[in-house]
Short mmCIF file of C-alpha atoms in Angstrom, two decimals:
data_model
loop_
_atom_site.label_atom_id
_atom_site.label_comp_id
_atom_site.label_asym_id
_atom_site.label_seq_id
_atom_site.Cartn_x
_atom_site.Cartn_y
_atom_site.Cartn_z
CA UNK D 1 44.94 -53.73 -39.83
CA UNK D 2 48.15 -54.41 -38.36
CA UNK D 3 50.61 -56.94 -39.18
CA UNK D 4 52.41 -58.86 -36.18
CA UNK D 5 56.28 -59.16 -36.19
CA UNK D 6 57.18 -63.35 -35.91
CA UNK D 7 58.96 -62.70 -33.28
CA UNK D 8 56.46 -63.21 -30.93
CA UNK D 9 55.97 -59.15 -29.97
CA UNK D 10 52.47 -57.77 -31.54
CA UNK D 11 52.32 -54.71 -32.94
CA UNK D 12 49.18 -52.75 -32.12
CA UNK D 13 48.10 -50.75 -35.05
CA UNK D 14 46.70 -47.40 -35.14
CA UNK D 15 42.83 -47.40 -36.50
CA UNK D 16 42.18 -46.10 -40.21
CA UNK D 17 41.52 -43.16 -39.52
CA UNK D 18 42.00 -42.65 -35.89
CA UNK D 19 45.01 -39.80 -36.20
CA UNK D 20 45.57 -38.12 -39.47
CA UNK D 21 48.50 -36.91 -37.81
CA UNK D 22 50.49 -39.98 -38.28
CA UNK D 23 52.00 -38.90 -41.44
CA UNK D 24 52.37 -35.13 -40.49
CA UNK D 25 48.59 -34.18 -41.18
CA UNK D 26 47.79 -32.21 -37.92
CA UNK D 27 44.57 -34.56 -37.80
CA UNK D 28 43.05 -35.64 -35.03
CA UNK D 29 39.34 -37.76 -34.99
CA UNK D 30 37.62 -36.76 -31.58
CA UNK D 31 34.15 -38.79 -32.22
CA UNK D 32 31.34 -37.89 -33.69
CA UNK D 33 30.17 -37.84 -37.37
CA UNK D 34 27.19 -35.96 -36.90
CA UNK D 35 24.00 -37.50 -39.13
CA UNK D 36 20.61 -38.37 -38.50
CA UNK D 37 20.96 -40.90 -35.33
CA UNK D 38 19.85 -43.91 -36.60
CA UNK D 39 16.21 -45.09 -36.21
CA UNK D 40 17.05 -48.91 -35.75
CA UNK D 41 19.23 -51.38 -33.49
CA UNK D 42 21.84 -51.65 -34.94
CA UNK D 43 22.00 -55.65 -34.72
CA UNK D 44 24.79 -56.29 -37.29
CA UNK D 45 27.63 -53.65 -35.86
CA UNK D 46 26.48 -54.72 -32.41
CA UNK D 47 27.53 -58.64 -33.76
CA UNK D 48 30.33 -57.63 -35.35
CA UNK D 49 31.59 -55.77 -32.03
CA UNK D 50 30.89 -58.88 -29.88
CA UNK D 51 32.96 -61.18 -32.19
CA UNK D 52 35.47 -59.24 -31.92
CA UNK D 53 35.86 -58.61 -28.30
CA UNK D 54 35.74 -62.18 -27.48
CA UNK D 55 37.84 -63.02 -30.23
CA UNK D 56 40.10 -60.50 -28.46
CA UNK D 57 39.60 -61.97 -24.99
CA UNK D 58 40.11 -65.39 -26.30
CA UNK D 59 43.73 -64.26 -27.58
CA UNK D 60 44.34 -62.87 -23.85
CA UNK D 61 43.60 -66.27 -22.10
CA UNK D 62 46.07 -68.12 -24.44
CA UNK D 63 49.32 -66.99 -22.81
CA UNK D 64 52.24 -68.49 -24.74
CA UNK D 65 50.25 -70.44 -26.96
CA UNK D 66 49.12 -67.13 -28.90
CA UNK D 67 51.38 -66.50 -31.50
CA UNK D 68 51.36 -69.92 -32.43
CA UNK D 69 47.46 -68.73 -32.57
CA UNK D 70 48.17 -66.14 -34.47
CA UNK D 71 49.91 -67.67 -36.88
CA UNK D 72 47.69 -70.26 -37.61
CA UNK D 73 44.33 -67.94 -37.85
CA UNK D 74 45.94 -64.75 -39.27
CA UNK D 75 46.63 -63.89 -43.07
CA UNK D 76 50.49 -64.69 -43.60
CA UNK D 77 51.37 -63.35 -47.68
CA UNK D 78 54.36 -66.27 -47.37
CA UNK D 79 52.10 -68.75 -47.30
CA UNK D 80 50.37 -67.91 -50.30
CA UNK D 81 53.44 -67.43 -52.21
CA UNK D 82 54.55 -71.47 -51.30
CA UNK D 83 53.91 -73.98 -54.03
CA UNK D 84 51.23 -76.48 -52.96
CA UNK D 85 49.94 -74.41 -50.55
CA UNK D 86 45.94 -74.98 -51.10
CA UNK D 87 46.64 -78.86 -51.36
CA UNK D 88 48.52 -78.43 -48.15
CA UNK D 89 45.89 -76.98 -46.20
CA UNK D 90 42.44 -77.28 -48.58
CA UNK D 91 40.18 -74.88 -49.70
CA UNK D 92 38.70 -74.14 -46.13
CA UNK D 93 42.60 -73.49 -44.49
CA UNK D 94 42.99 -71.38 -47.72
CA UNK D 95 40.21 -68.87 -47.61
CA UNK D 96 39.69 -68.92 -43.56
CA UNK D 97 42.38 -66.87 -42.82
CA UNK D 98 40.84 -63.80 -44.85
CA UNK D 99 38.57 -63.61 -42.24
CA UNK D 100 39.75 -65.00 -39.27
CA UNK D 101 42.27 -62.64 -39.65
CA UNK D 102 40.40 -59.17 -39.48
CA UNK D 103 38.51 -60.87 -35.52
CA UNK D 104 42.13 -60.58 -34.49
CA UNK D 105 44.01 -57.80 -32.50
CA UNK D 106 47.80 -56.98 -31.55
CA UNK D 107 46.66 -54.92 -28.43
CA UNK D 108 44.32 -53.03 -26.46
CA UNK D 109 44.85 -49.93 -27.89
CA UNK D 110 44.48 -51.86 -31.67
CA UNK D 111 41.16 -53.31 -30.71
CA UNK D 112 39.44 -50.26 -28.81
CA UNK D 113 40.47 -47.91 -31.21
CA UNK D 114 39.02 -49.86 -34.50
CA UNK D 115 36.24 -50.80 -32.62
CA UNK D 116 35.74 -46.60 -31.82
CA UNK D 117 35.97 -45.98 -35.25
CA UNK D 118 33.28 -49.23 -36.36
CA UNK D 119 30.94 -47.99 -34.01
CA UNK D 120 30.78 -44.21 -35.27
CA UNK D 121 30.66 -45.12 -38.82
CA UNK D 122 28.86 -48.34 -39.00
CA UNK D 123 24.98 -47.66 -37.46
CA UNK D 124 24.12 -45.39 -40.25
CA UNK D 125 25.85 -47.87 -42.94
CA UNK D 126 23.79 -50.62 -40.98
CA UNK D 127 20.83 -48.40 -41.45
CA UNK D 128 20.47 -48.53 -45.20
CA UNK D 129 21.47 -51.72 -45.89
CA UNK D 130 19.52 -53.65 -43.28
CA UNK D 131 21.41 -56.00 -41.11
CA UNK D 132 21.69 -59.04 -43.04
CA UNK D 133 23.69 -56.84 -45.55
CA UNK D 134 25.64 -54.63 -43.09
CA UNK D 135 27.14 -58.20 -42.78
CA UNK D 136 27.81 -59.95 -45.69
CA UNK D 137 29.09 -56.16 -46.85
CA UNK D 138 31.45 -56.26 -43.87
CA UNK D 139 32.86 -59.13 -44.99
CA UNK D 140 33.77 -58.29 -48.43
CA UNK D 141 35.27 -55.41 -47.22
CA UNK D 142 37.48 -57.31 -45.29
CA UNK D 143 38.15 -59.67 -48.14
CA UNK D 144 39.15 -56.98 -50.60
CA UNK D 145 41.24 -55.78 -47.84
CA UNK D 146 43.18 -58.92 -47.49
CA UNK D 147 42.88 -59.05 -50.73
CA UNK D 148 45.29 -55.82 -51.32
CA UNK D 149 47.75 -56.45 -48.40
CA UNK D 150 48.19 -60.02 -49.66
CA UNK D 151 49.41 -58.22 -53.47
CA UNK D 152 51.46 -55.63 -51.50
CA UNK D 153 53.36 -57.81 -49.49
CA UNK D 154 53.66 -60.74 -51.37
CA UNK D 155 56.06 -63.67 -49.83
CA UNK D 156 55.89 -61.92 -46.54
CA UNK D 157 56.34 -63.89 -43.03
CA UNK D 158 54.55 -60.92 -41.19
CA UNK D 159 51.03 -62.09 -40.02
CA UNK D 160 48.53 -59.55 -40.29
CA UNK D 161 45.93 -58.96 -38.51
CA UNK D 162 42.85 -56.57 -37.32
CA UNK D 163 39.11 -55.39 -38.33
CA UNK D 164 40.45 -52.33 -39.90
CA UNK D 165 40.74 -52.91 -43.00
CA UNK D 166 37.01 -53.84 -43.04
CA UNK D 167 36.19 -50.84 -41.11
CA UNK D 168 38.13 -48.90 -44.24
CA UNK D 169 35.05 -50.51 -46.12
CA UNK D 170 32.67 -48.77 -43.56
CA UNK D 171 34.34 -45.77 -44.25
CA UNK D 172 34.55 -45.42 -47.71
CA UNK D 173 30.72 -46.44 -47.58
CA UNK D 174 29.98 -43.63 -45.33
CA UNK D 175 31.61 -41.25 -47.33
CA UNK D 176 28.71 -42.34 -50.21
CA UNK D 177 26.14 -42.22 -48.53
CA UNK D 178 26.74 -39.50 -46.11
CA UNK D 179 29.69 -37.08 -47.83
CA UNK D 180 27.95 -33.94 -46.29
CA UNK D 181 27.99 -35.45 -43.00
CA UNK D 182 30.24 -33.17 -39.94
CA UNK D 183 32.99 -34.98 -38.40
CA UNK D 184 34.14 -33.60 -34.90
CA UNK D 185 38.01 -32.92 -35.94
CA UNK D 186 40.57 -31.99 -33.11
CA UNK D 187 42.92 -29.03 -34.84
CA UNK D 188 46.35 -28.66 -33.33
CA UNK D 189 47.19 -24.75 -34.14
CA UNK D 190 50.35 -24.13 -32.77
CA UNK D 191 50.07 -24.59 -28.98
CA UNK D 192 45.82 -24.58 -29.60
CA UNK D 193 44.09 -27.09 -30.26
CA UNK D 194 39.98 -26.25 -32.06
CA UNK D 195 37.00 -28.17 -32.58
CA UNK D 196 36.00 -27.92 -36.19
CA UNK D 197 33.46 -29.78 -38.29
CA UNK D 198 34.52 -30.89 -41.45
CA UNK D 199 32.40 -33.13 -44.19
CA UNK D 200 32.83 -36.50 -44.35
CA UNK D 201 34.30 -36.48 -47.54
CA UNK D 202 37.20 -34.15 -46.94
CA UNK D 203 37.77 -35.83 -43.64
CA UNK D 204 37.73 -39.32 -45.17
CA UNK D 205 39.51 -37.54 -48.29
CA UNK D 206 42.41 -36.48 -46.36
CA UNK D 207 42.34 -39.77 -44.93
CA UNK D 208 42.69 -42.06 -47.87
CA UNK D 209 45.37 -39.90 -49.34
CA UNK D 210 47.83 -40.61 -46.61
CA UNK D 211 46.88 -44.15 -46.40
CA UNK D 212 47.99 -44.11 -50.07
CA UNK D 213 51.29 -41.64 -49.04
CA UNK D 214 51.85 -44.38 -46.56
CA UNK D 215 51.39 -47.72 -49.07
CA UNK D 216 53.37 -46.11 -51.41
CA UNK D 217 56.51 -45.77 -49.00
CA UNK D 218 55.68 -49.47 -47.81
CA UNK D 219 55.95 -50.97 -51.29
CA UNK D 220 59.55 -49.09 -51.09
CA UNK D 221 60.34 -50.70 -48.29
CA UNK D 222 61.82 -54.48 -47.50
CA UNK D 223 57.97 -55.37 -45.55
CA UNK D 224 59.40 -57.07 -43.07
CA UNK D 225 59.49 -54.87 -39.46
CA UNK D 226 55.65 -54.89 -39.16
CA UNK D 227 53.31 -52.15 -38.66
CA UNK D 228 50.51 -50.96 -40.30
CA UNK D 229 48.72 -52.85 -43.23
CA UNK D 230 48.00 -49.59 -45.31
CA UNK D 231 47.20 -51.60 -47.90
CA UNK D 232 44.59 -53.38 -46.51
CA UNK D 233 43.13 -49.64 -45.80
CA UNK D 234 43.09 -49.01 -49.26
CA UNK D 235 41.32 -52.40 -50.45
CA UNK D 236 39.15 -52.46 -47.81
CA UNK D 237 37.99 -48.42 -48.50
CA UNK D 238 37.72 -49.37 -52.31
CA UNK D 239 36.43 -52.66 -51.50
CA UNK D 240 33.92 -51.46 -49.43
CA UNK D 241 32.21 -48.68 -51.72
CA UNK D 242 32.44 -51.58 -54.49
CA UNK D 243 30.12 -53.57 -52.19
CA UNK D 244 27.92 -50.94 -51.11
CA UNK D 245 27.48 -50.47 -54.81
CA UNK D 246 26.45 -54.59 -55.20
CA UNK D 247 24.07 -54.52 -52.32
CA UNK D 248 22.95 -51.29 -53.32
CA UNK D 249 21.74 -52.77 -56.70
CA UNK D 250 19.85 -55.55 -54.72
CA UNK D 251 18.43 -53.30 -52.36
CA UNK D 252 15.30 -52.34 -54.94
CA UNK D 253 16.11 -48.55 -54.62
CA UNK D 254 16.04 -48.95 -50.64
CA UNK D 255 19.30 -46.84 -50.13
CA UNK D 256 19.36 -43.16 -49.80
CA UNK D 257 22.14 -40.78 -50.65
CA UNK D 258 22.41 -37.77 -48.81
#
């Protein structure tokens, strides 16, 4: 998730997940997480994907009218902190925005990149819970993810933004049902770069921990340049293996852990 400066200039932010490296972990995500392909269509991520993207191209044919857009449809903290907000706007204007928010993208480089990341993770999630599921857990990721970044940066006038907090819920999902899984890992080594494999749970491991590094230095800081919602990351990663945990209780011992 990203969160968009008021000024009017967007601030694509980098995927959970995409580069380790962004807090000095020599990290980089090349692709693949290598697991049984999955043996359905995967009609849920493939919905998911398609909202997005013309959520996406709907933001590019609004010219100046989109950061009054974005405004209106993203999840602002300050509005939440002002008295009388929910009898300002009613219950629909008060929960929309926690997922409006995460169809919405600062960039090109914002919306390919989570949408990278969605699409490696996602089919096998989508594959044991069924598609109905896939959704409604995607959601609740997402909430849970607003959920955080709206405690973190309380009172806030940044809008944020983006799937990836929700895709933090695909993530930390993944890494329960699949923690032996390979990831493809690019390895700077000095002027080399390698191609290792490492298990989904160390890659994801390392991952969390500097999203946490990260929201611990934001919390430190006045909130109010924009940048990167790593608290969102955090809810929606928690958030997410809370609702895999729900749905897995419904599922009548459907999921597998492997």
């Amino acid at each position: 998730c990203g969160e968009t400066p008021s000024s009017g200039a967007t601030t694509g932010a980098i995927t959970a997940g995409a580069i380790l490296g962004i807090l000095n972990v020599p990290v980089l995500f090349v692709g693949a997480a290598l697991v049984a392909i999955s043996m359905h269509w995967s009609l849920g991520l493939l919905l998911v994907i398609a909202a997005n993207a013309l959520a996406f191209l709907y933001e590019l044919s609004l010219g100046r009218q989109l950061q009054q857009f974005i405004v209106a449809n993203a999840l602002v903290p300050l509005k939440y902190a002002s008295p009388g907000h929910l009898d300002h706007v009613g219950m629909y204007g008060f929960v929309a925005p926690f997922f409006s928010s995460m169809f919405l993208h600062g960039g090109w480089m914002h919306i390919i990149s989570n949408m990278w990341m969605l699409w490696i993770f996602g089919d096998n999630v989508e594959d044991r819970l069924g598609h109905g599921r896939f959704l409604v857990f995607y959601l609740l990721s997402g909430l849970a993810a607003g959920l955080a970044q709206l405690w973190a940066s309380w009172a806030s006038p940044i809008p944020m933004i983006g799937a990836s907090g929700a895709i933090a819920g695909v993530m930390g999902a993944y890494m329960v049902l699949f923690p032996h899984a390979r990831v493809l890992t690019l390895v700077p080594i000095f002027v080399m770069i390698r191609v290792i494999e490492l298990p989904a749970w160390v890659f994801l491991g390392i991952w969390l921990w500097t999203q946490l590094q990260a929201g611990a230095m934001a919390l430190r800081s006045s909130g109010l340049s924009g940048g990167v919602a790593w608290w969102a990351h955090i809810g929606g990663f928690v958030g997410g293996i809370a609702a895999l945990g729900l749905l897995a209780g419904r599922s009548r011992g459907r999921l597998r852990y492997d």
